[in-house]
XYZ file of C-alpha atoms in Angstrom:
109
model
C 196.623 302.969 262.978
C 198.016 299.633 261.813
C 196.839 298.583 258.362
C 194.496 295.613 258.611
C 192.488 294.151 255.729
C 190.095 291.841 257.598
C 188.380 291.823 260.968
C 187.980 294.595 263.517
C 190.886 296.999 263.686
C 191.098 297.491 267.442
C 192.954 300.807 267.079
C 190.093 302.271 265.005
C 187.538 300.821 267.413
C 189.361 302.484 270.321
C 189.381 305.790 268.414
C 185.610 305.561 267.856
C 184.996 304.732 271.514
C 187.149 307.674 272.643
C 184.814 310.242 271.047
C 182.965 312.011 273.853
C 179.311 313.049 273.852
C 180.460 316.688 273.716
C 182.577 315.955 270.628
C 179.645 314.146 268.974
C 177.430 317.188 269.545
C 180.103 319.540 268.207
C 180.620 317.419 265.084
C 176.879 317.410 264.412
C 176.879 321.226 264.647
C 179.556 321.367 261.940
C 178.050 318.740 259.605
C 176.582 320.499 256.577
C 177.709 318.468 253.537
C 176.698 315.222 251.881
C 176.443 312.505 253.021
C 175.405 314.106 256.353
C 176.577 310.948 258.130
C 179.656 309.882 260.032
C 182.678 309.457 257.756
C 185.604 307.140 258.404
C 188.551 308.659 256.551
C 191.842 306.817 256.074
C 194.805 308.504 254.407
C 198.573 308.842 254.516
C 199.183 305.116 253.997
C 202.707 303.742 254.478
C 204.508 302.066 251.581
C 203.618 298.396 251.487
C 199.988 298.952 252.447
C 198.837 296.688 249.602
C 200.663 293.876 251.407
C 198.932 294.831 254.693
C 202.128 296.356 256.087
C 202.641 299.632 257.919
C 200.307 302.295 259.215
C 197.731 304.853 258.101
C 196.101 307.942 259.534
C 192.405 307.554 260.355
C 189.816 310.185 261.297
C 186.152 309.894 262.212
C 183.864 312.865 261.622
C 181.607 314.733 259.202
C 182.081 316.721 256.009
C 181.658 320.457 256.495
C 182.121 323.852 254.899
C 182.193 325.487 258.333
C 185.340 326.442 260.194
C 185.958 324.346 263.283
C 185.971 326.583 266.357
C 186.076 323.727 268.887
C 189.371 323.147 270.696
C 188.787 319.419 271.139
C 188.266 318.620 267.431
C 190.723 318.515 264.554
C 189.804 319.650 261.066
C 191.283 318.313 257.857
C 191.008 320.378 254.658
C 190.854 318.361 251.446
C 190.386 319.960 248.043
C 187.194 318.938 246.300
C 189.002 317.175 243.459
C 191.064 315.000 245.826
C 188.401 312.932 247.566
C 185.504 310.639 246.732
C 182.691 309.049 248.707
C 181.951 305.346 248.316
C 178.610 304.708 250.043
C 178.201 301.248 251.500
C 175.833 299.482 253.872
C 176.178 296.192 255.650
C 177.906 294.555 258.563
C 180.903 296.457 259.910
C 183.827 296.069 259.361
C 183.427 293.487 256.557
C 181.442 295.785 254.241
C 183.899 298.664 254.645
C 186.849 296.347 254.001
C 185.192 294.856 250.907
C 184.457 298.364 249.599
C 188.077 299.417 250.159
C 189.299 296.327 248.287
C 187.028 297.168 245.334
C 188.250 300.775 245.321
C 191.852 299.633 244.926
C 191.172 296.754 242.522
C 188.437 298.303 240.330
C 187.950 302.063 240.755
C 191.512 303.356 241.043
C 192.964 301.385 238.127
């Protein structure tokens, strides 16, 4: 996905819209960890991402301890000490983008 700081990222929107009803049901069957809600996970950022350049990998799904047995879903394993959840509520995508900015300007430093 192209890195974009403000406004709707059409590539992420297209990804969300491509999730089928069957995939939604399968993801809900796997979901067994906090926050028990849909997660938008971005990782593997290109160099220059702080200048809004390059690409990132983005996944939409749920946290789980279960093994994925569904052929139409991908599963990403992340060690417990390598991820954090930053709950946020508000209008999308502005709230998510503001939260991401605070993560990089306040939490990470």
